[in-house]
Amino acid sequence: MGSQSRRPTRVPLLTAWHKALLLSWAQQHYHWSVDDWKHVASSDESRFQFYRTDACVRQDNATPHASRVATKWLQEHSSDFRHFHWPPKSPEMNIIEDIRDALLHAVENRSPPSRTPMDLWTVLKDDWCELPPRYLQTLVESMPHCVAALLCVRGGPTRY
């Protein structure tokens, strides 16, 4: 008879206020189609540029996103896109988290490992370009399901 160990799922600590914000946000976006979600750009404390004018920027009000530098950049470029407000404490709703995990996994499995920051940057760019387009499409297509799951748990943690 064997035993299995499982790592507990890490979820953010959600107060009643956070849950109410997440539930309200989910109710507002429940009707969005996959095509609507294709026009939302996600970020995670990284630099990015837009070359399209029909994009939205997702900002989750995390401290790095709400910093003076980030806020100033968003204000200076506000004519390039619509600002998409996202409730705090909602990492499982951000597809960039899945992409970052995939890149981290790819970097960790490289042999030999990167030894300098420039090597790491090169590896990350290469691994980014090797992400299958279908994988990225699947993440976007999952957003309506993520929103529905958030509604089902009334703003609480989801399996996403």
Tab-separated table of C-alpha atoms in Angstrom:
chain	number	residue	atom	x	y	z
A	1	MET	CA	0.000	0.000	0.000
A	2	GLY	CA	1.575	3.270	-1.082
A	3	SER	CA	0.965	6.761	0.044
A	4	GLN	CA	0.948	9.866	-2.026
A	5	SER	CA	1.905	13.331	-1.009
A	6	ARG	CA	0.368	16.357	-2.608
A	7	ARG	CA	1.476	19.944	-2.538
A	8	PRO	CA	-1.270	22.197	-1.270
A	9	THR	CA	-2.623	24.654	-3.775
A	10	ARG	CA	-1.501	28.174	-3.018
A	11	VAL	CA	-4.331	30.667	-3.094
A	12	PRO	CA	-4.315	34.315	-2.071
A	13	LEU	CA	-5.852	35.292	1.230
A	14	LEU	CA	-9.218	36.744	0.295
A	15	THR	CA	-11.147	38.942	2.668
A	16	ALA	CA	-14.891	39.473	2.314
A	17	TRP	CA	-14.067	42.780	0.583
A	18	HIS	CA	-11.811	41.023	-1.980
A	19	LYS	CA	-14.481	38.407	-2.652
A	20	ALA	CA	-17.109	41.103	-3.170
A	21	LEU	CA	-14.858	42.923	-5.656
A	22	LEU	CA	-14.082	39.701	-7.527
A	23	LEU	CA	-17.744	38.708	-7.638
A	24	SER	CA	-18.780	42.130	-8.923
A	25	TRP	CA	-16.049	42.037	-11.565
A	26	ALA	CA	-17.116	38.529	-12.665
A	27	GLN	CA	-20.737	39.652	-12.952
A	28	GLN	CA	-19.654	42.570	-15.162
A	29	HIS	CA	-17.561	40.339	-17.459
A	30	TYR	CA	-19.641	37.169	-17.555
A	31	HIS	CA	-21.069	38.076	-20.954
A	32	TRP	CA	-17.634	38.568	-22.566
A	33	SER	CA	-16.832	36.285	-25.473
A	34	VAL	CA	-13.481	34.752	-26.348
A	35	ASP	CA	-13.129	37.479	-28.975
A	36	ASP	CA	-13.504	40.138	-26.255
A	37	TRP	CA	-10.756	38.465	-24.212
A	38	LYS	CA	-8.434	38.436	-27.248
A	39	HIS	CA	-8.157	42.205	-26.889
A	40	VAL	CA	-6.916	42.172	-23.301
A	41	ALA	CA	-3.165	42.270	-22.727
A	42	SER	CA	-1.934	40.880	-19.414
A	43	SER	CA	1.253	41.807	-17.626
A	44	ASP	CA	3.056	40.779	-14.498
A	45	GLU	CA	5.580	43.327	-13.262
A	46	SER	CA	7.286	43.460	-16.632
A	47	ARG	CA	7.739	45.968	-19.411
A	48	PHE	CA	5.580	45.760	-22.461
A	49	GLN	CA	4.648	47.791	-25.501
A	50	PHE	CA	1.604	47.808	-27.700
A	51	TYR	CA	1.657	47.980	-31.434
A	52	ARG	CA	-2.130	47.741	-31.675
A	53	THR	CA	-4.606	50.402	-30.722
A	54	ASP	CA	-7.527	48.112	-29.874
A	55	ALA	CA	-5.900	46.599	-26.798
A	56	CYS	CA	-6.781	46.804	-23.122
A	57	VAL	CA	-4.257	46.695	-20.304
A	58	ARG	CA	-5.081	44.520	-17.337
A	59	GLN	CA	-3.928	46.012	-14.054
A	60	ASP	CA	-4.598	44.210	-10.785
A	61	ASN	CA	-3.678	47.037	-8.427
A	62	ALA	CA	-0.686	45.126	-7.053
A	63	THR	CA	1.906	47.506	-5.621
A	64	PRO	CA	4.295	47.224	-8.636
A	65	HIS	CA	1.404	47.964	-11.012
A	66	ALA	CA	0.172	50.910	-8.961
A	67	SER	CA	3.602	52.483	-8.514
A	68	ARG	CA	4.158	56.078	-9.609
A	69	VAL	CA	6.274	54.952	-12.564
A	70	ALA	CA	3.664	52.455	-13.809
A	71	THR	CA	0.803	54.894	-13.237
A	72	LYS	CA	2.652	57.674	-15.080
A	73	TRP	CA	3.416	55.358	-18.022
A	74	LEU	CA	-0.231	54.302	-18.238
A	75	GLN	CA	-1.364	57.952	-18.173
A	76	GLU	CA	1.137	58.954	-20.875
A	77	HIS	CA	-0.003	56.112	-23.145
A	78	SER	CA	-3.707	56.225	-22.342
A	79	SER	CA	-4.614	57.150	-25.916
A	80	ASP	CA	-3.070	53.861	-27.143
A	81	PHE	CA	-5.457	51.561	-25.265
A	82	ARG	CA	-8.313	51.300	-22.803
A	83	HIS	CA	-7.343	50.697	-19.196
A	84	PHE	CA	-8.836	47.470	-17.885
A	85	HIS	CA	-9.320	47.483	-14.105
A	86	TRP	CA	-8.868	44.146	-12.413
A	87	PRO	CA	-9.649	43.424	-8.769
A	88	PRO	CA	-6.714	42.864	-6.404
A	89	LYS	CA	-5.853	39.333	-5.258
A	90	SER	CA	-6.898	37.682	-8.522
A	91	PRO	CA	-3.761	35.925	-9.813
A	92	GLU	CA	-5.606	32.803	-10.970
A	93	MET	CA	-7.544	34.997	-13.413
A	94	ASN	CA	-4.371	36.259	-15.135
A	95	ILE	CA	-3.226	34.098	-18.049
A	96	ILE	CA	0.253	35.601	-17.819
A	97	GLU	CA	0.728	33.555	-14.628
A	98	ASP	CA	0.379	30.344	-16.684
A	99	ILE	CA	2.743	31.671	-19.340
A	100	ARG	CA	5.312	32.656	-16.714
A	101	ASP	CA	5.086	29.165	-15.169
A	102	ALA	CA	5.611	27.564	-18.593
A	103	LEU	CA	8.652	29.759	-19.234
A	104	LEU	CA	10.044	29.059	-15.768
A	105	HIS	CA	9.635	25.333	-16.344
A	106	ALA	CA	11.387	25.575	-19.726
A	107	VAL	CA	14.268	27.617	-18.259
A	108	GLU	CA	14.710	25.224	-15.330
A	109	ASN	CA	14.903	22.252	-17.703
A	110	ARG	CA	17.596	23.802	-19.896
A	111	SER	CA	20.934	22.099	-19.944
A	112	PRO	CA	23.357	23.648	-19.348
A	113	PRO	CA	21.645	26.230	-17.147
A	114	SER	CA	21.984	29.938	-17.878
A	115	ARG	CA	24.986	31.433	-16.107
A	116	THR	CA	24.602	35.143	-16.789
A	117	PRO	CA	21.656	37.527	-16.948
A	118	MET	CA	22.221	37.907	-20.702
A	119	ASP	CA	22.120	34.117	-21.151
A	120	LEU	CA	18.900	33.996	-19.175
A	121	TRP	CA	17.391	36.790	-21.269
A	122	THR	CA	18.309	34.946	-24.475
A	123	VAL	CA	16.830	31.686	-23.167
A	124	LEU	CA	13.624	33.423	-22.097
A	125	LYS	CA	13.207	35.049	-25.512
A	126	ASP	CA	13.864	31.733	-27.260
A	127	ASP	CA	11.439	29.866	-25.005
A	128	TRP	CA	8.812	32.602	-25.462
A	129	CYS	CA	9.050	32.180	-29.242
A	130	GLU	CA	8.720	28.406	-28.864
A	131	LEU	CA	5.438	28.586	-26.951
A	132	PRO	CA	2.877	26.950	-29.213
A	133	PRO	CA	0.286	29.420	-30.509
A	134	ARG	CA	-2.398	26.848	-29.653
A	135	TYR	CA	-1.298	26.951	-25.981
A	136	LEU	CA	-1.744	30.724	-25.895
A	137	GLN	CA	-5.094	30.451	-27.690
A	138	THR	CA	-6.260	27.867	-25.145
A	139	LEU	CA	-5.443	30.255	-22.302
A	140	VAL	CA	-7.498	33.023	-23.904
A	141	GLU	CA	-10.346	30.605	-24.611
A	142	SER	CA	-10.350	29.592	-20.937
A	143	MET	CA	-11.254	33.094	-19.715
A	144	PRO	CA	-15.050	32.733	-20.010
A	145	HIS	CA	-14.748	29.503	-17.987
A	146	CYS	CA	-12.571	31.264	-15.396
A	147	VAL	CA	-15.169	34.000	-14.992
A	148	ALA	CA	-17.971	31.429	-14.695
A	149	ALA	CA	-15.966	29.534	-12.047
A	150	LEU	CA	-15.459	32.772	-10.127
A	151	LEU	CA	-19.221	33.337	-10.152
A	152	CYS	CA	-19.850	29.788	-8.912
A	153	VAL	CA	-17.616	30.313	-5.862
A	154	ARG	CA	-19.077	33.791	-5.241
A	155	GLY	CA	-15.701	35.542	-5.616
A	156	GLY	CA	-13.647	32.959	-3.730
A	157	PRO	CA	-10.605	30.982	-4.912
A	158	THR	CA	-11.070	28.890	-8.051
A	159	ARG	CA	-9.149	25.954	-9.483
A	160	TYR	CA	-7.779	28.267	-12.160
